[in-house]
Amino acid sequence: MAISTERQRLLTLRRQIHTANAAYYQGLATGYTDAEFDALLAELQTIEAAHPEWVTPDSPTQQVGSDLAGHGFVSVRHTIPMLSLGNTYSEAELTNFDGRLTRILGEPVHGYVCEMKIDGVALSLRYHDGELSRALTRGDGTHGDDVTVNVRTITAIPPWIDGAPAELEVRGEVYMGLTAFARLNERRMADGEEPLANPRNATAGTLKTLDPREVARRPLAFFAYEALVDGTADTPHHQTLARLVRWGFPVEPHHQRCGSIEAAIDYCRRWREARRDLDYLTDGVVLKVDDPTQRQAAGFTAKSPRWAIAFKFPPDRATTTVERIEVQVGRTGKLTPVAHLTPVTLAGTTVSRATLHNQDEIDRKGVRQGDRVEIEKAGEIIPQVVAVLDPERPDRGPCFVMPTACPACGGEVVRDPDGVAHRCINIHCPAQREAVILHFASRRAMDIEGLGPALVAQLINAGLLHDYADLFSLADHREAIAALERMGERSTDNLLAAIEEAKQRPFARLLFGLGIRFVGEKTAYLLAAALPSLDTVASADEETLQAIPEVGPVIAESVRRFFADPVNQALLRRLREAGVQVEATPEEKAPDQPLAGLTFVLTGALSRPRREVADWIHALGGRTTSSVSRNTDYLVCGDAPGAKRRHAEALGVPILNEAQLAALAGVRE
Ligand code: IVH
């Protein structure tokens, strides 16, 4: 092949592999069988072997396709430091900023571009020959975390760009839209998980998630706001934004070129209110000098560019009175103190309640019933109490103390051993009923299709469902169910069939679904492997429980407490009578199998598709996970391994080739 054709082929292969990886991590069809995918990778390796000078760190051979889920995040030096931005809350400061620039430049600023300041997480995206090669968070400005693998799952970020300069850096903000955030939290609560605090935390947490498939499920969005060619902005900023759009990046659509600082100030005033109609959070406006020559002349201070400034919107605040403090029981049993306020208008809505989070937070702020308080809505969706305005008032009420009995059921309240939350530990507490049932029915537990929050709420209200054992007698109420909102005959039959089918779920899933505190999916599998029936788990003492890998005193105590409870015992009896599978299947009783109790990670090109090797390991009782950690027993390594091999070496995890794996399993290949 002529050099240029070969080079072309190399670029095409990289693009195809990157696209397939991105699709894979989003749970979409890649368009290739495993064998075809492996063939693409092998062809790329052949070309690179002949031209080592073409090997770049962004090549999939260096990152090894589905290997991408590294363990932890590597801190990488920014090619161009990510500086911060000077900011102000005052219009007079904006005028000063303009005056300062005029003096430095020796001429008036030719114009500004005003952009919304998106409240998310800053990203730097490097494109090499048009291919996304690296995505870093801002970090400390000098070094950022390499989140390339996760960023590849964000559909708003193009994995390659046609007609881009050879070396390009795009900067922008990853964020989560308000509707998407609300939906995510609804789903989390339906699954019995804590809601996330605000879209920014949700975004930052997601970017740092170790499993890219999980990242792909989260609704992350992106707005690009800078493009650096050879390290600098090379066109007027308003043209750069247009160019970013042509390259396929989303750009916040409300940016505007302003001919003077007065026009820019006017823009800030308008958006202070208008921003409330946007489906994403903004905390201000960024004013940027438009002309690249003027930008260069203005330069930088040690911390930030002199050619830009952030005008921050003041957080919306109001003053009101705490009429009383009430404790709410969340669907996971968490007790949250809530301040009931004299209604007050804040950011265009009437606020009559504010969360006080937990006992520690109340102690820190010193909030008591009757206090005058300042409340704020900033990057948060829920209003917060900022401060008590009259802490010296002589006739103040008593300090708040969390109740020792659950306000919803009178059950025992305990403080989380690992945190600040107080929790009602009675799973029959009516406040938790819905979440407990939804957890039982959730995909990773008993997987009852069609049983969502709306239906569970209706069934509870209709008196047909009090606990999860009731699910198995719903067949006796077919007509009543069919009469529920959005049900009907067909949906009812489907639901009843799904419930019937769920009786056969593996024992570990049942254990997970029971909702025993601290028994997550993994613990449930370990418990089921060691104690393969409901009877043996129920009768196990703490010593027996603690002998199981990863089960410590907290889990052991929680399991023991769950099974000692007479109400739970009756519940389990009903599950058993309904015909629910309460024993481990032969595969779950993994201890007899050659690879039982061992965790493997696969990497590199193996002789068979990776999925086949993984299935084979599972059939022999082993487990596979996607990333190397201290809990990995062996790394099984094929040709062209990537970062995982380095991680395994660094952690001292033994590395096997396929023949050694077969030997370990006692099988001759
Ligand atoms: S420009 C050196 N434009 O604000 C200038 N930043 O406080 C680089 N941000 O870390 C930033 N929207 O995370 C710029 N339209 C926008 C922005 C924006 C949000 C964030 C960004 C940055 C922080 C600075």
XYZ file of C-alpha atoms and ligand atoms in Angstrom:
693
model
C 0.000 0.000 0.000
C 1.263 3.461 -0.785
C 2.054 5.486 2.327
C -0.835 7.905 1.910
C -3.356 5.102 1.329
C -2.030 3.257 4.343
C -2.210 6.382 6.480
C -5.765 6.900 5.277
C -6.653 3.329 6.212
C -5.135 3.828 9.666
C -7.291 6.894 10.284
C -10.395 5.101 9.031
C -9.715 2.130 11.317
C -9.207 4.356 14.340
C -12.441 6.139 13.633
C -14.369 2.883 13.199
C -12.960 1.455 16.422
C -13.630 4.621 18.417
C -17.198 4.735 17.128
C -17.760 1.077 17.950
C -16.389 1.606 21.451
C -18.612 4.610 22.034
C -21.661 2.654 20.857
C -20.690 -0.279 23.044
C -20.471 1.818 26.151
C -23.840 3.364 25.455
C -25.361 -0.073 25.259
C -25.992 0.370 21.533
C -25.253 -2.009 18.690
C -21.670 -1.516 17.517
C -22.454 -2.807 14.049
C -19.681 -5.417 14.326
C -19.447 -8.933 15.653
C -16.688 -9.450 18.209
C -14.621 -11.200 15.555
C -15.005 -8.318 13.103
C -14.113 -5.846 15.821
C -11.036 -7.859 16.740
C -10.078 -7.986 13.049
C -10.236 -4.182 12.795
C -8.031 -3.877 15.853
C -5.580 -6.435 14.471
C -5.341 -4.634 11.139
C -4.656 -1.366 12.918
C -1.951 -3.072 14.962
C -0.293 -4.372 11.791
C -0.173 -0.927 10.236
C 1.165 0.622 13.428
C 3.803 -2.084 13.761
C 5.070 -1.123 10.296
C 4.946 2.598 11.144
C 5.782 3.082 14.821
C 6.063 6.816 14.150
C 2.288 6.881 13.597
C 1.473 5.442 17.015
C -0.114 8.124 19.173
C -1.461 7.807 22.700
C -4.999 8.290 21.451
C -4.864 5.239 19.203
C -7.292 2.517 20.312
C -4.309 0.145 20.337
C -2.857 2.205 23.154
C -6.115 2.394 25.015
C -7.334 -1.028 23.918
C -10.975 -0.700 23.045
C -13.192 -2.193 25.642
C -10.223 -2.125 27.990
C -10.874 1.508 28.484
C -12.391 1.253 31.927
C -9.249 1.913 33.867
C -9.117 1.804 37.584
C -9.024 5.206 39.177
C -8.184 8.216 37.052
C -4.763 9.245 35.903
C -3.743 12.815 36.500
C -2.336 14.357 33.321
C -0.615 17.685 32.755
C -2.637 20.137 30.652
C -0.933 21.108 27.399
C -2.297 24.597 27.992
C -3.087 25.377 31.636
C -6.770 25.838 32.406
C -6.868 29.159 34.161
C -9.698 30.442 36.256
C -11.753 33.509 35.565
C -11.890 36.771 37.453
C -15.412 37.384 38.674
C -17.618 40.094 40.046
C -21.168 40.670 41.183
C -21.130 44.374 40.398
C -21.909 46.296 37.223
C -19.463 49.042 38.276
C -16.719 46.412 38.280
C -17.578 45.551 34.694
C -17.097 49.182 33.724
C -13.752 49.173 35.572
C -12.785 45.997 33.738
C -13.472 47.712 30.411
C -11.512 50.813 31.487
C -8.547 48.675 32.539
C -8.503 46.865 29.194
C -8.703 50.145 27.274
C -5.618 51.372 29.150
C -3.670 48.154 28.553
C -4.602 48.017 24.860
C -4.199 51.738 24.266
C -7.523 51.664 22.391
C -11.154 50.815 23.156
C -12.158 47.155 23.163
C -13.599 46.400 19.718
C -16.366 44.318 21.148
C -17.298 41.627 23.630
C -19.009 38.315 23.298
C -21.357 37.618 26.194
C -22.102 33.989 26.997
C -24.087 32.260 29.667
C -21.878 30.890 32.424
C -22.972 27.292 32.639
C -22.944 25.723 36.089
C -21.297 22.429 35.302
C -17.826 20.926 35.071
C -15.127 22.333 32.768
C -13.524 19.977 30.257
C -10.567 20.231 27.934
C -10.870 18.098 24.805
C -7.798 17.488 22.647
C -8.322 16.578 18.997
C -5.385 15.167 17.097
C -5.880 14.972 13.311
C -9.567 15.479 13.984
C -9.864 12.549 16.415
C -10.768 13.072 20.047
C -7.597 11.947 21.774
C -7.926 13.084 25.363
C -10.445 14.627 27.713
C -9.264 16.153 30.962
C -11.107 17.810 33.805
C -9.828 21.154 34.984
C -8.285 19.636 38.113
C -5.967 22.163 39.697
C -5.589 23.994 36.381
C -2.155 22.486 35.719
C -3.110 18.826 35.950
C -6.512 17.344 35.298
C -8.023 13.861 35.536
C -8.071 11.851 32.363
C -11.770 11.134 31.821
C -11.491 10.288 28.115
C -13.225 6.936 28.452
C -16.255 8.446 30.099
C -16.363 11.461 27.827
C -16.514 9.179 24.789
C -19.958 8.092 25.982
C -21.327 11.650 25.881
C -23.174 11.821 22.602
C -23.024 15.630 22.448
C -19.235 15.477 22.133
C -18.110 14.534 18.625
C -15.520 11.727 18.631
C -14.007 13.207 15.490
C -14.271 16.394 13.502
C -14.111 16.820 9.756
C -11.868 19.596 8.548
C -10.396 20.410 11.958
C -6.864 21.731 12.417
C -4.293 19.005 13.142
C -3.941 20.086 16.775
C -7.062 21.461 18.391
C -8.214 21.947 21.946
C -11.895 22.533 22.604
C -13.010 23.675 26.006
C -16.472 23.673 27.365
C -18.774 22.695 30.158
C -20.366 19.301 30.780
C -23.665 19.702 32.546
C -26.936 17.978 33.256
C -30.154 19.635 32.122
C -32.790 20.340 34.757
C -35.422 18.040 33.269
C -32.903 15.236 32.853
C -31.669 15.805 36.411
C -35.203 15.655 37.818
C -35.878 12.470 35.874
C -32.643 10.893 37.073
C -33.533 11.662 40.667
C -37.026 10.258 40.235
C -35.495 7.053 38.942
C -32.986 6.938 41.781
C -35.706 7.392 44.368
C -37.825 4.720 42.698
C -34.834 2.393 43.063
C -34.524 3.365 46.726
C -31.380 5.445 46.183
C -30.689 8.877 47.641
C -31.464 11.749 45.270
C -28.426 13.683 44.008
C -27.955 17.142 45.452
C -27.774 19.288 42.329
C -26.992 18.960 38.617
C -23.366 20.040 39.070
C -22.631 17.362 41.676
C -24.477 14.851 39.561
C -22.273 15.796 36.602
C -18.999 15.761 38.529
C -19.884 12.441 40.161
C -20.841 10.907 36.844
C -17.609 11.972 35.136
C -15.670 10.250 37.886
C -17.690 7.042 37.697
C -15.471 4.065 37.053
C -17.862 2.201 34.795
C -18.322 3.976 31.443
C -21.503 1.998 30.811
C -22.992 3.643 33.866
C -21.814 7.030 32.575
C -23.512 6.346 29.263
C -26.818 5.862 31.089
C -26.567 9.294 32.707
C -27.946 12.199 30.697
C -24.824 14.365 30.372
C -24.815 17.285 27.967
C -22.110 19.666 26.797
C -21.625 23.247 25.619
C -18.368 24.216 23.917
C -17.088 27.765 24.522
C -13.429 27.964 23.467
C -11.356 26.546 20.605
C -7.585 26.782 20.792
C -5.595 26.173 17.627
C -1.887 25.837 18.297
C -2.561 27.010 21.806
C -4.392 30.242 21.031
C -7.733 31.553 19.857
C -7.083 32.372 16.185
C -10.353 33.956 15.043
C -12.774 36.500 16.527
C -14.601 34.717 19.309
C -18.055 34.978 17.713
C -16.617 33.221 14.655
C -14.992 30.593 16.852
C -18.386 29.802 18.318
C -19.859 29.497 14.809
C -16.961 27.247 13.831
C -17.558 25.053 16.890
C -21.158 24.645 15.741
C -19.970 23.648 12.242
C -17.669 21.079 13.797
C -20.663 19.525 15.468
C -20.406 20.905 19.005
C -23.409 22.201 20.881
C -22.846 25.879 21.713
C -25.095 27.720 24.165
C -27.416 29.503 21.726
C -27.969 32.769 23.618
C -24.484 34.206 23.245
C -24.327 37.654 21.752
C -21.724 40.018 20.369
C -21.910 43.372 22.157
C -20.248 46.452 20.687
C -19.694 48.155 24.049
C -19.485 47.416 27.760
C -22.867 49.116 28.195
C -24.445 46.657 25.777
C -22.744 43.820 27.662
C -24.113 45.105 30.982
C -27.541 45.271 29.410
C -27.169 41.614 28.376
C -26.289 40.684 31.976
C -29.370 42.505 33.294
C -31.659 40.752 30.836
C -30.359 37.282 31.564
C -30.488 37.656 35.297
C -34.216 36.959 35.081
C -34.513 35.314 31.659
C -32.161 32.490 32.688
C -34.932 30.964 34.765
C -36.626 29.775 31.580
C -33.573 27.761 30.517
C -33.436 24.036 31.107
C -29.949 24.272 32.618
C -28.458 26.169 35.530
C -26.404 29.271 34.851
C -24.629 31.205 37.554
C -23.664 34.265 35.542
C -22.483 35.680 32.242
C -18.948 35.460 30.851
C -17.750 38.559 29.002
C -14.948 37.854 26.525
C -12.984 40.171 24.270
C -13.978 39.228 20.719
C -10.897 40.281 18.726
C -8.065 37.688 18.942
C -5.378 40.343 18.492
C -6.751 42.313 21.412
C -6.970 39.121 23.453
C -3.305 38.424 22.846
C -2.336 41.981 23.679
C -4.281 41.840 26.952
C -2.630 38.574 27.981
C -2.913 36.809 31.309
C -2.219 37.320 34.961
C -0.802 34.322 36.827
C -4.322 33.118 37.525
C -6.653 34.265 34.797
C -6.965 35.915 31.387
C -7.181 39.722 31.372
C -9.536 39.542 28.386
C -12.455 37.871 30.157
C -14.514 38.265 33.302
C -17.439 36.446 34.842
C -20.380 38.514 35.979
C -22.007 36.352 38.611
C -25.701 36.531 39.314
C -26.242 37.112 42.994
C -27.781 34.037 44.588
C -31.464 34.521 45.171
C -31.980 35.202 48.856
C -34.905 36.060 51.089
C -35.621 36.510 54.777
C -38.333 34.614 56.599
C -39.219 32.847 59.863
C -38.860 29.187 60.811
C -42.340 28.336 62.040
C -41.395 24.813 63.060
C -38.924 22.066 62.307
C -40.444 18.767 61.222
C -38.789 15.474 60.492
C -39.576 13.740 57.236
C -38.963 10.062 56.659
C -37.610 9.420 53.202
C -38.277 6.356 51.175
C -35.007 4.797 52.315
C -35.831 5.469 55.950
C -33.587 8.504 56.173
C -34.827 11.166 58.565
C -34.509 14.680 57.197
C -35.305 17.732 59.315
C -37.249 20.275 57.290
C -37.801 23.912 58.227
C -41.404 25.022 57.668
C -41.174 28.710 56.816
C -43.512 31.649 56.656
C -44.118 31.643 52.875
C -41.839 34.013 50.988
C -41.115 34.675 47.314
C -37.700 33.533 46.155
C -36.492 33.375 42.544
C -40.042 33.727 41.309
C -41.536 30.903 43.361
C -43.175 30.781 46.778
C -41.014 28.966 49.266
C -42.488 27.560 52.443
C -40.001 24.819 53.255
C -36.240 24.422 53.306
C -34.206 21.316 53.972
C -31.964 21.357 57.029
C -30.210 18.163 55.866
C -29.257 16.531 59.169
C -28.503 17.054 62.834
C -24.902 18.184 62.225
C -26.017 20.823 59.745
C -28.609 22.190 62.182
C -26.014 22.296 64.957
C -23.560 24.105 62.682
C -26.074 26.764 61.665
C -27.753 26.851 65.059
C -31.260 26.922 63.585
C -34.171 26.770 66.058
C -37.896 27.059 65.800
C -39.008 30.709 65.713
C -35.725 32.042 64.276
C -35.534 34.679 61.555
C -33.416 33.150 58.812
C -31.942 34.016 55.463
C -32.680 31.441 52.779
C -30.978 31.017 49.436
C -31.444 29.248 46.135
C -28.102 29.106 44.377
C -26.764 26.117 42.454
C -29.280 24.128 44.394
C -32.777 23.306 43.360
C -33.983 23.083 46.947
C -33.761 26.242 49.066
C -31.199 26.232 51.856
C -31.064 28.095 55.136
C -27.954 30.282 54.977
C -27.879 31.804 58.443
C -29.871 32.700 61.526
C -30.353 36.466 61.622
C -31.112 36.913 65.316
C -29.079 34.294 67.200
C -28.839 36.526 70.294
C -32.619 36.781 70.728
C -33.335 36.060 74.422
C -36.553 34.043 74.111
C -35.360 31.447 71.600
C -36.855 27.991 71.471
C -34.921 24.851 72.437
C -32.178 23.344 70.271
C -33.391 20.784 67.787
C -32.728 17.132 68.623
C -33.438 14.292 66.197
C -36.187 11.996 67.522
C -35.241 8.525 68.712
C -38.474 7.025 67.373
C -39.516 7.262 63.721
C -42.236 9.909 63.280
C -43.945 7.717 60.666
C -44.060 4.372 62.478
C -42.559 4.795 65.952
C -39.790 2.348 64.989
C -36.209 2.499 66.144
C -34.022 5.287 64.743
C -30.286 4.672 64.456
C -27.474 6.851 63.255
C -25.659 5.464 60.202
C -22.360 3.977 61.334
C -20.609 5.507 58.330
C -22.237 8.896 58.160
C -24.315 11.642 59.627
C -27.756 10.429 58.631
C -30.327 9.087 61.059
C -32.474 6.294 59.767
C -35.624 4.382 60.685
C -34.638 0.729 60.442
C -38.128 -0.737 60.294
C -38.605 -1.849 56.709
C -42.336 -2.072 57.321
C -42.476 1.624 58.052
C -45.273 2.994 55.842
C -42.995 5.826 54.699
C -40.655 3.260 53.207
C -43.148 0.737 51.936
C -43.190 1.936 48.366
C -39.403 2.101 48.041
C -38.944 -1.323 49.610
C -41.430 -2.890 47.180
C -39.889 -1.075 44.218
C -36.445 -2.234 45.225
C -37.697 -5.827 45.490
C -39.167 -5.563 41.975
C -36.231 -3.651 40.468
C -34.286 -4.885 37.485
C -31.262 -6.123 39.397
C -33.367 -7.812 42.085
C -36.543 -9.741 41.164
C -36.889 -7.911 37.842
C -40.678 -7.629 37.669
C -41.307 -5.854 34.423
C -44.072 -3.272 34.389
C -44.130 -2.698 38.143
C -43.113 0.965 38.314
C -43.651 3.684 40.933
C -47.034 4.818 39.624
C -48.474 1.311 39.690
C -47.013 0.460 43.108
C -48.523 3.654 44.525
C -51.919 2.756 43.055
C -51.768 -0.799 44.364
C -50.872 0.474 47.838
C -53.667 3.035 47.779
C -56.142 0.395 46.631
C -55.194 -1.707 49.653
C -53.900 -4.525 47.432
C -50.250 -4.202 48.400
C -48.792 -3.830 51.886
C -45.479 -5.572 51.437
C -43.606 -7.441 48.738
C -45.064 -10.833 49.690
C -48.466 -9.439 48.674
C -47.193 -9.271 45.090
C -47.600 -13.022 44.831
C -51.278 -12.937 45.734
C -52.144 -10.156 43.274
C -53.413 -12.828 40.889
C -56.458 -13.106 43.197
C -57.304 -9.474 42.430
C -57.062 -9.510 38.664
C -60.211 -7.480 38.067
C -59.400 -4.809 40.629
C -55.968 -4.364 39.051
C -57.360 -4.180 35.537
C -59.603 -1.342 36.715
C -56.654 0.770 37.860
C -55.549 3.808 35.919
C -53.585 2.997 32.750
C -53.944 -0.754 33.316
C -56.598 -2.853 31.537
C -56.765 -6.582 30.843
C -53.615 -7.000 28.784
C -51.332 -5.005 31.097
C -52.734 -6.883 34.079
C -52.032 -10.244 32.481
C -48.516 -9.136 31.578
C -47.904 -7.955 35.121
C -49.190 -11.185 36.656
C -47.068 -13.207 34.236
C -43.997 -11.145 35.156
C -44.665 -11.755 38.852
C -45.067 -15.488 38.245
C -41.804 -15.543 36.328
C -39.995 -13.662 39.090
C -40.558 -16.604 41.454
C -37.714 -18.396 39.671
C -35.076 -15.683 40.094
C -31.724 -16.842 41.422
C -31.519 -16.905 45.190
C -28.903 -14.130 45.318
C -31.288 -11.742 43.606
C -33.981 -12.572 46.131
C -31.506 -11.883 48.947
C -30.613 -8.554 47.364
C -34.283 -7.717 46.821
C -35.250 -8.306 50.462
C -33.892 -4.859 51.281
C -31.575 -5.873 54.120
C -29.603 -2.793 55.015
C -25.968 -2.917 53.775
C -26.673 -5.983 51.642
C -25.997 -4.728 48.145
C -25.850 -6.814 45.036
C -22.316 -8.057 45.552
C -22.822 -8.976 49.204
C -25.996 -10.837 48.259
C -24.023 -12.947 45.780
C -21.330 -13.700 48.341
C -23.943 -14.629 50.939
C -25.789 -16.862 48.487
C -22.572 -18.640 47.516
C -21.655 -19.359 51.145
C -25.130 -19.965 52.586
C -27.168 -21.391 49.733
C -30.705 -21.230 51.124
C -32.959 -18.850 52.964
C -32.933 -21.209 55.959
C -29.155 -21.274 56.230
C -28.835 -17.501 55.931
C -31.640 -17.007 58.444
C -30.075 -19.304 61.000
C -26.480 -18.138 60.539
C -24.934 -16.495 63.594
C -22.689 -13.449 63.331
C -19.537 -15.519 63.451
C -20.634 -17.634 60.484
C -21.648 -14.516 58.609
C -18.370 -12.752 59.289
C -16.430 -15.707 57.929
C -17.840 -14.864 54.485
C -15.530 -12.712 52.332
C -16.251 -8.994 52.600
C -18.813 -9.472 55.374
C -17.784 -7.474 58.409
C -19.540 -6.819 61.720
C -21.862 -4.130 60.340
C -23.273 -6.328 57.576
C -23.374 -9.401 59.815
C -25.319 -7.532 62.490
C -27.726 -6.130 59.915
C -28.391 -9.579 58.387
C -28.887 -11.160 61.786
C -31.224 -8.398 62.890
C -33.290 -8.731 59.706
C -33.868 -12.458 60.124
C -34.483 -12.208 63.882
C -37.435 -9.870 63.323
C -40.736 -11.810 63.683
C -42.473 -9.565 61.125
C -39.743 -10.361 58.596
C -39.995 -14.042 59.440
C -43.706 -13.995 58.612
C -42.969 -12.138 55.381
C -40.393 -14.719 54.315
C -42.749 -17.550 55.195
C -45.316 -16.058 52.814
C -42.709 -15.775 50.040
C -41.847 -19.415 50.496
C -45.517 -20.467 50.508
C -46.053 -18.510 47.309
C -43.444 -20.724 45.627
C -40.606 -18.217 45.397
C -37.266 -19.904 44.863
C -35.422 -19.741 48.184
C -32.399 -21.901 47.403
C -29.289 -21.276 45.400
C -29.093 -22.816 41.947
C -26.113 -25.090 41.182
C -24.263 -22.197 39.505
C -24.742 -20.062 42.575
C -23.328 -22.769 44.774
C -20.070 -21.957 43.100
C -17.718 -23.374 45.761
C -17.523 -26.797 44.085
C -16.440 -25.349 40.803
C -12.825 -24.937 39.710
C -12.877 -21.139 39.386
C -15.231 -20.539 42.325
C -14.530 -17.435 44.343
C -12.045 -16.082 41.793
C -12.416 -12.770 40.050
C -10.923 -12.296 36.598
C -10.394 -9.337 34.333
C -9.885 -9.923 30.608
C -7.711 -7.765 28.418
C -6.136 -7.698 24.984
C -7.032 -9.760 21.948
C -7.803 -13.330 23.017
C -8.136 -16.364 20.751
C -11.906 -16.255 21.153
C -14.292 -13.320 21.521
C -13.964 -11.927 24.985
C -17.602 -12.563 25.776
C -17.130 -16.266 25.055
C -14.149 -16.479 27.406
C -16.136 -14.641 30.082
C -19.088 -17.045 29.693
C -16.702 -19.976 30.035
C -15.267 -18.502 33.252
C -18.773 -17.959 34.621
C -19.744 -21.536 33.782
C -16.805 -22.710 35.898
C -17.900 -20.596 38.841
C -15.616 -17.588 38.322
C -16.548 -13.952 38.148
C -15.415 -11.340 35.666
C -15.268 -7.618 36.189
C -14.332 -4.844 33.814
C -11.566 -3.149 35.745
C -8.530 -4.245 37.691
C -8.541 -3.587 41.419
C -7.079 -5.084 44.555
C -9.973 -7.547 44.534
C -8.957 -8.964 41.158
C -7.451 -12.434 41.478
C -6.077 -12.765 37.935
C -5.701 -10.680 34.830
C -6.123 -12.828 31.716
C -4.045 -11.196 29.089
C -4.127 -11.594 25.308
C -2.191 -9.735 22.641
C -1.879 -5.952 22.700
C -3.003 -5.426 26.283
C -3.594 -1.882 27.371
C -3.725 0.068 30.583
C -5.134 -2.889 32.497
C -1.881 -4.795 32.272
C -0.039 -1.812 33.738
C -2.620 -1.523 36.506
C -2.354 -5.239 37.250
C 1.434 -5.018 37.398
C 1.265 -1.978 39.630
C -1.115 -3.751 42.014
C 0.743 -7.059 41.914
C -2.243 -8.909 40.392
C -1.024 -12.175 38.779
C -1.247 -12.243 34.990
C -2.231 -15.370 33.048
C -2.279 -16.172 29.372
C -5.133 -18.294 28.023
C -3.234 -21.574 28.401
C -2.442 -20.762 32.032
C -6.087 -19.913 32.621
C -7.104 -23.287 31.197
C -4.531 -24.980 33.415
C -5.874 -23.166 36.444
C -9.343 -24.457 35.632
C -7.941 -27.949 35.186
C -9.005 -28.057 31.567
C -6.616 -28.988 28.777
C -7.160 -26.864 25.722
S -14.364 30.641 29.629
C -9.945 31.223 30.899
N -16.938 30.444 29.210
O -16.557 29.013 34.555
C -11.374 31.301 30.584
N -16.058 29.514 31.211
O -15.055 30.526 36.604
C -11.975 29.968 30.506
N -17.736 28.395 32.586
O -13.749 26.954 34.806
C -13.382 29.884 30.824
N -19.454 28.749 31.288
O -15.949 25.911 34.136
C -15.924 30.171 30.042
N -19.194 30.293 28.674
C -18.180 30.025 29.501
C -18.366 29.318 30.710
C -17.282 29.089 31.538
C -19.038 28.203 32.411
C -16.978 27.935 33.785
C -15.746 27.135 33.490
C -14.622 27.849 34.187
C -15.344 28.691 35.170
C -14.566 29.937 35.470
